[in-house]
Amino acid sequence: MIKNKLAIAISFILLVICMSIYFPFPNNEMIKARSTFMTFPIRNEEGYVFLGIFTSVLFVISLVLLQVGLKKYHFRTLVLVILAFALLPLALITIFQETFAEGIYAIKYDGNGNCNFDYMSEDLLNGECSLVLHNRSNETVSFQLEFIDSHFYDEDGIRMESLMNVAGPFHVTIEANRKESIQFNELLDVTGIPKHIDGGSSSNVHIKLTEGQRSRNL
């Protein structure tokens, strides 16, 4: 089955390097990405991400070397490697959070939060956001939570999700090994904020967790 052991070895070394460069922990590196390849950001609000492009090239080279090193089962192996590359980081993060992680490093966010903003008056909005957080550690975790604008609005300097921070940051406490659905409902005074939405909704919202000197963007 193996035709070239050196090609196989180099292929897996490159795959490990690619995974390490953009390992999705403790921060979500894809928050500001406009275009992506696999788990690599290709372009963000500032333009092309050369490290992301370089890593994408390394990833493609690793797959080519993998094919070169095999005698058969090329397509099957290629699919398995791509799936493993996508799923292995999530499994490693889960293992780490359930064993060694402390504080906000033990908090999992599924990324499915949503926000809704209703127009009340020229300077007032009613903001409602909901999200689910899971504390995977064996200790209670307390932290500050803020909202991060999605790139759809942030690119033009228009504030949407971050308007919730007018009433924040929010103090959140989650008990050990608990998954909680958290609701925020705030009347927001947007006086002095020149660029903001007048109403609307968003999904897959991003958040920032802060605990002392540590922070995570999710």
PDB file of N, CA, C and O in Angstrom, residues 125-191:
ATOM      1  N   LEU A 125     -32.735  51.377  21.305  1.00  0.00           N
ATOM      2  CA  LEU A 125     -33.000  50.078  20.699  1.00  0.00           C
ATOM      3  C   LEU A 125     -33.223  49.064  21.812  1.00  0.00           C
ATOM      4  O   LEU A 125     -32.639  49.175  22.893  1.00  0.00           O
ATOM      5  N   ASN A 126     -34.059  48.093  21.537  1.00  0.00           N
ATOM      6  CA  ASN A 126     -34.204  46.983  22.466  1.00  0.00           C
ATOM      7  C   ASN A 126     -33.414  45.800  21.901  1.00  0.00           C
ATOM      8  O   ASN A 126     -33.677  45.338  20.792  1.00  0.00           O
ATOM      9  N   GLY A 127     -32.421  45.352  22.647  1.00  0.00           N
ATOM     10  CA  GLY A 127     -31.564  44.262  22.179  1.00  0.00           C
ATOM     11  C   GLY A 127     -31.809  42.982  22.949  1.00  0.00           C
ATOM     12  O   GLY A 127     -31.851  42.986  24.186  1.00  0.00           O
ATOM     13  N   GLU A 128     -31.993  41.893  22.221  1.00  0.00           N
ATOM     14  CA  GLU A 128     -32.185  40.579  22.826  1.00  0.00           C
ATOM     15  C   GLU A 128     -31.209  39.591  22.194  1.00  0.00           C
ATOM     16  O   GLU A 128     -31.169  39.463  20.974  1.00  0.00           O
ATOM     17  N   CYS A 129     -30.439  38.930  23.018  1.00  0.00           N
ATOM     18  CA  CYS A 129     -29.490  37.931  22.529  1.00  0.00           C
ATOM     19  C   CYS A 129     -29.609  36.660  23.356  1.00  0.00           C
ATOM     20  O   CYS A 129     -29.869  36.715  24.567  1.00  0.00           O
ATOM     21  N   SER A 130     -29.432  35.545  22.710  1.00  0.00           N
ATOM     22  CA  SER A 130     -29.446  34.258  23.408  1.00  0.00           C
ATOM     23  C   SER A 130     -28.327  33.378  22.877  1.00  0.00           C
ATOM     24  O   SER A 130     -28.023  33.402  21.676  1.00  0.00           O
ATOM     25  N   LEU A 131     -27.712  32.633  23.757  1.00  0.00           N
ATOM     26  CA  LEU A 131     -26.644  31.716  23.377  1.00  0.00           C
ATOM     27  C   LEU A 131     -26.517  30.620  24.417  1.00  0.00           C
ATOM     28  O   LEU A 131     -27.052  30.731  25.530  1.00  0.00           O
ATOM     29  N   VAL A 132     -25.822  29.565  24.038  1.00  0.00           N
ATOM     30  CA  VAL A 132     -25.633  28.419  24.935  1.00  0.00           C
ATOM     31  C   VAL A 132     -24.146  28.253  25.212  1.00  0.00           C
ATOM     32  O   VAL A 132     -23.332  28.177  24.288  1.00  0.00           O
ATOM     33  N   LEU A 133     -23.791  28.205  26.496  1.00  0.00           N
ATOM     34  CA  LEU A 133     -22.409  27.993  26.922  1.00  0.00           C
ATOM     35  C   LEU A 133     -22.338  26.748  27.795  1.00  0.00           C
ATOM     36  O   LEU A 133     -23.250  26.484  28.590  1.00  0.00           O
ATOM     37  N   HIS A 134     -21.246  26.019  27.651  1.00  0.00           N
ATOM     38  CA  HIS A 134     -21.073  24.774  28.399  1.00  0.00           C
ATOM     39  C   HIS A 134     -19.765  24.833  29.180  1.00  0.00           C
ATOM     40  O   HIS A 134     -18.695  24.988  28.592  1.00  0.00           O
ATOM     41  N   ASN A 135     -19.866  24.722  30.491  1.00  0.00           N
ATOM     42  CA  ASN A 135     -18.686  24.642  31.345  1.00  0.00           C
ATOM     43  C   ASN A 135     -18.307  23.173  31.497  1.00  0.00           C
ATOM     44  O   ASN A 135     -19.001  22.410  32.154  1.00  0.00           O
ATOM     45  N   ARG A 136     -17.199  22.796  30.885  1.00  0.00           N
ATOM     46  CA  ARG A 136     -16.802  21.389  30.886  1.00  0.00           C
ATOM     47  C   ARG A 136     -15.881  21.029  32.051  1.00  0.00           C
ATOM     48  O   ARG A 136     -15.459  19.884  32.172  1.00  0.00           O
ATOM     49  N   SER A 137     -15.567  21.990  32.895  1.00  0.00           N
ATOM     50  CA  SER A 137     -14.658  21.701  34.010  1.00  0.00           C
ATOM     51  C   SER A 137     -15.444  21.270  35.236  1.00  0.00           C
ATOM     52  O   SER A 137     -16.677  21.323  35.268  1.00  0.00           O
ATOM     53  N   ASN A 138     -14.706  20.873  36.255  1.00  0.00           N
ATOM     54  CA  ASN A 138     -15.322  20.435  37.515  1.00  0.00           C
ATOM     55  C   ASN A 138     -15.415  21.557  38.532  1.00  0.00           C
ATOM     56  O   ASN A 138     -15.644  21.298  39.716  1.00  0.00           O
ATOM     57  N   GLU A 139     -15.216  22.803  38.078  1.00  0.00           N
ATOM     58  CA  GLU A 139     -15.302  23.945  38.974  1.00  0.00           C
ATOM     59  C   GLU A 139     -16.189  25.025  38.351  1.00  0.00           C
ATOM     60  O   GLU A 139     -16.262  25.155  37.125  1.00  0.00           O
ATOM     61  N   THR A 140     -16.828  25.805  39.210  1.00  0.00           N
ATOM     62  CA  THR A 140     -17.638  26.922  38.743  1.00  0.00           C
ATOM     63  C   THR A 140     -16.746  27.973  38.088  1.00  0.00           C
ATOM     64  O   THR A 140     -15.645  28.251  38.571  1.00  0.00           O
ATOM     65  N   VAL A 141     -17.209  28.537  36.976  1.00  0.00           N
ATOM     66  CA  VAL A 141     -16.427  29.527  36.236  1.00  0.00           C
ATOM     67  C   VAL A 141     -17.227  30.827  36.136  1.00  0.00           C
ATOM     68  O   VAL A 141     -18.401  30.820  35.765  1.00  0.00           O
ATOM     69  N   SER A 142     -16.586  31.942  36.485  1.00  0.00           N
ATOM     70  CA  SER A 142     -17.184  33.275  36.361  1.00  0.00           C
ATOM     71  C   SER A 142     -16.337  34.116  35.415  1.00  0.00           C
ATOM     72  O   SER A 142     -15.106  34.057  35.470  1.00  0.00           O
ATOM     73  N   PHE A 143     -16.991  34.905  34.571  1.00  0.00           N
ATOM     74  CA  PHE A 143     -16.255  35.694  33.583  1.00  0.00           C
ATOM     75  C   PHE A 143     -17.117  36.851  33.088  1.00  0.00           C
ATOM     76  O   PHE A 143     -18.328  36.909  33.346  1.00  0.00           O
ATOM     77  N   GLN A 144     -16.474  37.766  32.367  1.00  0.00           N
ATOM     78  CA  GLN A 144     -17.165  38.863  31.709  1.00  0.00           C
ATOM     79  C   GLN A 144     -17.393  38.491  30.248  1.00  0.00           C
ATOM     80  O   GLN A 144     -16.519  37.908  29.607  1.00  0.00           O
ATOM     81  N   LEU A 145     -18.568  38.843  29.729  1.00  0.00           N
ATOM     82  CA  LEU A 145     -18.915  38.503  28.354  1.00  0.00           C
ATOM     83  C   LEU A 145     -19.237  39.768  27.572  1.00  0.00           C
ATOM     84  O   LEU A 145     -19.986  40.624  28.036  1.00  0.00           O
ATOM     85  N   GLU A 146     -18.651  39.890  26.387  1.00  0.00           N
ATOM     86  CA  GLU A 146     -18.941  40.984  25.467  1.00  0.00           C
ATOM     87  C   GLU A 146     -19.274  40.412  24.093  1.00  0.00           C
ATOM     88  O   GLU A 146     -18.909  39.277  23.775  1.00  0.00           O
ATOM     89  N   PHE A 147     -19.950  41.212  23.279  1.00  0.00           N
ATOM     90  CA  PHE A 147     -20.336  40.781  21.941  1.00  0.00           C
ATOM     91  C   PHE A 147     -19.421  41.414  20.896  1.00  0.00           C
ATOM     92  O   PHE A 147     -19.002  42.567  21.037  1.00  0.00           O
ATOM     93  N   ILE A 148     -19.115  40.644  19.851  1.00  0.00           N
ATOM     94  CA  ILE A 148     -18.241  41.095  18.769  1.00  0.00           C
ATOM     95  C   ILE A 148     -19.061  41.202  17.492  1.00  0.00           C
ATOM     96  O   ILE A 148     -19.828  40.296  17.155  1.00  0.00           O
ATOM     97  N   ASP A 149     -18.889  42.301  16.767  1.00  0.00           N
ATOM     98  CA  ASP A 149     -19.618  42.479  15.511  1.00  0.00           C
ATOM     99  C   ASP A 149     -19.181  41.463  14.465  1.00  0.00           C
ATOM    100  O   ASP A 149     -18.005  41.119  14.361  1.00  0.00           O
ATOM    101  N   SER A 150     -20.140  41.001  13.671  1.00  0.00           N
ATOM    102  CA  SER A 150     -19.812  40.136  12.550  1.00  0.00           C
ATOM    103  C   SER A 150     -19.161  40.963  11.452  1.00  0.00           C
ATOM    104  O   SER A 150     -19.343  42.184  11.390  1.00  0.00           O
ATOM    105  N   HIS A 151     -18.430  40.312  10.574  1.00  0.00           N
ATOM    106  CA  HIS A 151     -17.702  41.052   9.541  1.00  0.00           C
ATOM    107  C   HIS A 151     -18.627  41.705   8.524  1.00  0.00           C
ATOM    108  O   HIS A 151     -18.246  42.629   7.828  1.00  0.00           O
ATOM    109  N   PHE A 152     -19.882  41.241   8.433  1.00  0.00           N
ATOM    110  CA  PHE A 152     -20.813  41.830   7.470  1.00  0.00           C
ATOM    111  C   PHE A 152     -21.040  43.309   7.759  1.00  0.00           C
ATOM    112  O   PHE A 152     -21.219  44.115   6.856  1.00  0.00           O
ATOM    113  N   TYR A 153     -21.049  43.669   9.052  1.00  0.00           N
ATOM    114  CA  TYR A 153     -21.253  45.063   9.421  1.00  0.00           C
ATOM    115  C   TYR A 153     -19.945  45.743   9.790  1.00  0.00           C
ATOM    116  O   TYR A 153     -19.748  46.922   9.522  1.00  0.00           O
ATOM    117  N   ASP A 154     -19.050  44.999  10.404  1.00  0.00           N
ATOM    118  CA  ASP A 154     -17.804  45.588  10.885  1.00  0.00           C
ATOM    119  C   ASP A 154     -16.969  46.162   9.746  1.00  0.00           C
ATOM    120  O   ASP A 154     -16.228  47.122   9.924  1.00  0.00           O
ATOM    121  N   GLU A 155     -17.107  45.581   8.551  1.00  0.00           N
ATOM    122  CA  GLU A 155     -16.329  46.047   7.404  1.00  0.00           C
ATOM    123  C   GLU A 155     -16.653  47.495   7.069  1.00  0.00           C
ATOM    124  O   GLU A 155     -15.796  48.252   6.626  1.00  0.00           O
ATOM    125  N   ASP A 156     -17.894  47.915   7.272  1.00  0.00           N
ATOM    126  CA  ASP A 156     -18.314  49.292   6.985  1.00  0.00           C
ATOM    127  C   ASP A 156     -18.330  50.164   8.236  1.00  0.00           C
ATOM    128  O   ASP A 156     -18.782  51.304   8.190  1.00  0.00           O
ATOM    129  N   GLY A 157     -17.841  49.631   9.340  1.00  0.00           N
ATOM    130  CA  GLY A 157     -17.818  50.391  10.581  1.00  0.00           C
ATOM    131  C   GLY A 157     -19.171  50.532  11.243  1.00  0.00           C
ATOM    132  O   GLY A 157     -19.358  51.378  12.122  1.00  0.00           O
ATOM    133  N   ILE A 158     -20.137  49.715  10.824  1.00  0.00           N
ATOM    134  CA  ILE A 158     -21.482  49.778  11.393  1.00  0.00           C
ATOM    135  C   ILE A 158     -21.571  48.796  12.559  1.00  0.00           C
ATOM    136  O   ILE A 158     -21.192  47.632  12.433  1.00  0.00           O
ATOM    137  N   ARG A 159     -22.089  49.264  13.673  1.00  0.00           N
ATOM    138  CA  ARG A 159     -22.185  48.408  14.846  1.00  0.00           C
ATOM    139  C   ARG A 159     -23.535  47.706  14.900  1.00  0.00           C
ATOM    140  O   ARG A 159     -24.583  48.296  14.645  1.00  0.00           O
ATOM    141  N   MET A 160     -23.495  46.431  15.240  1.00  0.00           N
ATOM    142  CA  MET A 160     -24.734  45.680  15.430  1.00  0.00           C
ATOM    143  C   MET A 160     -24.665  44.891  16.730  1.00  0.00           C
ATOM    144  O   MET A 160     -25.084  45.360  17.776  1.00  0.00           O
ATOM    145  N   GLU A 161     -24.058  43.689  16.675  1.00  0.00           N
ATOM    146  CA  GLU A 161     -24.003  42.867  17.879  1.00  0.00           C
ATOM    147  C   GLU A 161     -23.308  43.576  19.040  1.00  0.00           C
ATOM    148  O   GLU A 161     -23.708  43.432  20.201  1.00  0.00           O
ATOM    149  N   SER A 162     -22.265  44.350  18.728  1.00  0.00           N
ATOM    150  CA  SER A 162     -21.510  45.029  19.785  1.00  0.00           C
ATOM    151  C   SER A 162     -22.316  46.113  20.479  1.00  0.00           C
ATOM    152  O   SER A 162     -21.891  46.632  21.517  1.00  0.00           O
ATOM    153  N   LEU A 163     -23.466  46.473  19.924  1.00  0.00           N
ATOM    154  CA  LEU A 163     -24.333  47.445  20.607  1.00  0.00           C
ATOM    155  C   LEU A 163     -24.773  46.921  21.971  1.00  0.00           C
ATOM    156  O   LEU A 163     -25.056  47.702  22.878  1.00  0.00           O
ATOM    157  N   MET A 164     -24.821  45.605  22.127  1.00  0.00           N
ATOM    158  CA  MET A 164     -25.189  45.033  23.423  1.00  0.00           C
ATOM    159  C   MET A 164     -24.195  45.434  24.507  1.00  0.00           C
ATOM    160  O   MET A 164     -24.548  45.485  25.692  1.00  0.00           O
ATOM    161  N   ASN A 165     -22.967  45.760  24.113  1.00  0.00           N
ATOM    162  CA  ASN A 165     -21.940  46.134  25.087  1.00  0.00           C
ATOM    163  C   ASN A 165     -22.220  47.478  25.741  1.00  0.00           C
ATOM    164  O   ASN A 165     -21.570  47.837  26.729  1.00  0.00           O
ATOM    165  N   VAL A 166     -23.175  48.237  25.173  1.00  0.00           N
ATOM    166  CA  VAL A 166     -23.601  49.489  25.817  1.00  0.00           C
ATOM    167  C   VAL A 166     -24.100  49.182  27.229  1.00  0.00           C
ATOM    168  O   VAL A 166     -23.894  49.967  28.168  1.00  0.00           O
ATOM    169  N   ALA A 167     -24.725  48.033  27.392  1.00  0.00           N
ATOM    170  CA  ALA A 167     -25.236  47.625  28.705  1.00  0.00           C
ATOM    171  C   ALA A 167     -24.288  46.658  29.407  1.00  0.00           C
ATOM    172  O   ALA A 167     -24.600  46.167  30.492  1.00  0.00           O
ATOM    173  N   GLY A 168     -23.160  46.381  28.821  1.00  0.00           N
ATOM    174  CA  GLY A 168     -22.233  45.403  29.372  1.00  0.00           C
ATOM    175  C   GLY A 168     -20.954  46.047  29.880  1.00  0.00           C
ATOM    176  O   GLY A 168     -20.905  47.256  30.061  1.00  0.00           O
ATOM    177  N   PRO A 169     -19.892  45.239  30.110  1.00  0.00           N
ATOM    178  CA  PRO A 169     -19.866  43.788  29.879  1.00  0.00           C
ATOM    179  C   PRO A 169     -20.745  43.034  30.875  1.00  0.00           C
ATOM    180  O   PRO A 169     -21.024  43.530  31.964  1.00  0.00           O
ATOM    181  N   PHE A 170     -21.172  41.846  30.485  1.00  0.00           N
ATOM    182  CA  PHE A 170     -22.096  41.064  31.290  1.00  0.00           C
ATOM    183  C   PHE A 170     -21.336  40.049  32.141  1.00  0.00           C
ATOM    184  O   PHE A 170     -20.432  39.377  31.649  1.00  0.00           O
ATOM    185  N   HIS A 171     -21.708  39.971  33.386  1.00  0.00           N
ATOM    186  CA  HIS A 171     -21.082  39.003  34.296  1.00  0.00           C
ATOM    187  C   HIS A 171     -21.860  37.695  34.229  1.00  0.00           C
ATOM    188  O   HIS A 171     -23.069  37.667  34.431  1.00  0.00           O
ATOM    189  N   VAL A 172     -21.146  36.616  33.930  1.00  0.00           N
ATOM    190  CA  VAL A 172     -21.773  35.301  33.772  1.00  0.00           C
ATOM    191  C   VAL A 172     -21.074  34.299  34.685  1.00  0.00           C
ATOM    192  O   VAL A 172     -19.847  34.290  34.788  1.00  0.00           O
ATOM    193  N   THR A 173     -21.859  33.483  35.333  1.00  0.00           N
ATOM    194  CA  THR A 173     -21.327  32.399  36.164  1.00  0.00           C
ATOM    195  C   THR A 173     -21.999  31.095  35.749  1.00  0.00           C
ATOM    196  O   THR A 173     -23.229  31.021  35.657  1.00  0.00           O
ATOM    197  N   ILE A 174     -21.188  30.082  35.477  1.00  0.00           N
ATOM    198  CA  ILE A 174     -21.713  28.771  35.087  1.00  0.00           C
ATOM    199  C   ILE A 174     -21.135  27.720  36.026  1.00  0.00           C
ATOM    200  O   ILE A 174     -19.915  27.633  36.205  1.00  0.00           O
ATOM    201  N   GLU A 175     -21.988  26.955  36.616  1.00  0.00           N
ATOM    202  CA  GLU A 175     -21.544  25.930  37.552  1.00  0.00           C
ATOM    203  C   GLU A 175     -20.822  24.798  36.835  1.00  0.00           C
ATOM    204  O   GLU A 175     -20.896  24.662  35.616  1.00  0.00           O
ATOM    205  N   ALA A 176     -20.135  23.981  37.614  1.00  0.00           N
ATOM    206  CA  ALA A 176     -19.330  22.894  37.062  1.00  0.00           C
ATOM    207  C   ALA A 176     -20.171  21.933  36.233  1.00  0.00           C
ATOM    208  O   ALA A 176     -21.289  21.574  36.618  1.00  0.00           O
ATOM    209  N   ASN A 177     -19.619  21.539  35.088  1.00  0.00           N
ATOM    210  CA  ASN A 177     -20.244  20.549  34.207  1.00  0.00           C
ATOM    211  C   ASN A 177     -21.690  20.887  33.861  1.00  0.00           C
ATOM    212  O   ASN A 177     -22.546  20.010  33.785  1.00  0.00           O
ATOM    213  N   ARG A 178     -21.932  22.172  33.629  1.00  0.00           N
ATOM    214  CA  ARG A 178     -23.284  22.626  33.292  1.00  0.00           C
ATOM    215  C   ARG A 178     -23.315  23.266  31.919  1.00  0.00           C
ATOM    216  O   ARG A 178     -22.402  23.978  31.530  1.00  0.00           O
ATOM    217  N   LYS A 179     -24.408  22.995  31.195  1.00  0.00           N
ATOM    218  CA  LYS A 179     -24.674  23.677  29.937  1.00  0.00           C
ATOM    219  C   LYS A 179     -25.866  24.590  30.179  1.00  0.00           C
ATOM    220  O   LYS A 179     -26.920  24.144  30.634  1.00  0.00           O
ATOM    221  N   GLU A 180     -25.675  25.879  29.897  1.00  0.00           N
ATOM    222  CA  GLU A 180     -26.725  26.844  30.194  1.00  0.00           C
ATOM    223  C   GLU A 180     -27.098  27.660  28.968  1.00  0.00           C
ATOM    224  O   GLU A 180     -26.235  28.088  28.193  1.00  0.00           O
ATOM    225  N   SER A 181     -28.406  27.867  28.815  1.00  0.00           N
ATOM    226  CA  SER A 181     -28.925  28.774  27.801  1.00  0.00           C
ATOM    227  C   SER A 181     -29.057  30.148  28.451  1.00  0.00           C
ATOM    228  O   SER A 181     -29.784  30.309  29.432  1.00  0.00           O
ATOM    229  N   ILE A 182     -28.325  31.121  27.923  1.00  0.00           N
ATOM    230  CA  ILE A 182     -28.254  32.443  28.546  1.00  0.00           C
ATOM    231  C   ILE A 182     -28.994  33.455  27.686  1.00  0.00           C
ATOM    232  O   ILE A 182     -28.800  33.509  26.462  1.00  0.00           O
ATOM    233  N   GLN A 183     -29.834  34.257  28.324  1.00  0.00           N
ATOM    234  CA  GLN A 183     -30.638  35.269  27.627  1.00  0.00           C
ATOM    235  C   GLN A 183     -30.230  36.663  28.109  1.00  0.00           C
ATOM    236  O   GLN A 183     -30.037  36.887  29.298  1.00  0.00           O
ATOM    237  N   PHE A 184     -30.105  37.572  27.163  1.00  0.00           N
ATOM    238  CA  PHE A 184     -29.829  38.971  27.474  1.00  0.00           C
ATOM    239  C   PHE A 184     -30.943  39.814  26.841  1.00  0.00           C
ATOM    240  O   PHE A 184     -31.238  39.672  25.657  1.00  0.00           O
ATOM    241  N   ASN A 185     -31.527  40.681  27.638  1.00  0.00           N
ATOM    242  CA  ASN A 185     -32.578  41.578  27.140  1.00  0.00           C
ATOM    243  C   ASN A 185     -32.303  42.962  27.719  1.00  0.00           C
ATOM    244  O   ASN A 185     -32.465  43.179  28.925  1.00  0.00           O
ATOM    245  N   GLU A 186     -31.889  43.892  26.859  1.00  0.00           N
ATOM    246  CA  GLU A 186     -31.443  45.194  27.331  1.00  0.00           C
ATOM    247  C   GLU A 186     -32.028  46.326  26.487  1.00  0.00           C
ATOM    248  O   GLU A 186     -32.184  46.199  25.263  1.00  0.00           O
ATOM    249  N   LEU A 187     -32.362  47.441  27.152  1.00  0.00           N
ATOM    250  CA  LEU A 187     -32.738  48.672  26.458  1.00  0.00           C
ATOM    251  C   LEU A 187     -31.463  49.473  26.248  1.00  0.00           C
ATOM    252  O   LEU A 187     -30.792  49.845  27.210  1.00  0.00           O
ATOM    253  N   LEU A 188     -31.112  49.726  24.998  1.00  0.00           N
ATOM    254  CA  LEU A 188     -29.804  50.280  24.657  1.00  0.00           C
ATOM    255  C   LEU A 188     -29.907  51.737  24.231  1.00  0.00           C
ATOM    256  O   LEU A 188     -30.649  52.072  23.292  1.00  0.00           O
ATOM    257  N   ASP A 189     -29.163  52.597  24.916  1.00  0.00           N
ATOM    258  CA  ASP A 189     -29.085  54.010  24.551  1.00  0.00           C
ATOM    259  C   ASP A 189     -27.935  54.171  23.561  1.00  0.00           C
ATOM    260  O   ASP A 189     -26.765  54.065  23.925  1.00  0.00           O
ATOM    261  N   VAL A 190     -28.268  54.403  22.295  1.00  0.00           N
ATOM    262  CA  VAL A 190     -27.246  54.485  21.247  1.00  0.00           C
ATOM    263  C   VAL A 190     -26.880  55.932  20.916  1.00  0.00           C
ATOM    264  O   VAL A 190     -26.301  56.205  19.861  1.00  0.00           O
ATOM    265  N   THR A 191     -27.203  56.841  21.824  1.00  0.00           N
ATOM    266  CA  THR A 191     -26.804  58.242  21.642  1.00  0.00           C
ATOM    267  C   THR A 191     -25.282  58.339  21.547  1.00  0.00           C
ATOM    268  O   THR A 191     -24.567  57.767  22.360  1.00  0.00           O
TER     269      THR A 191
END
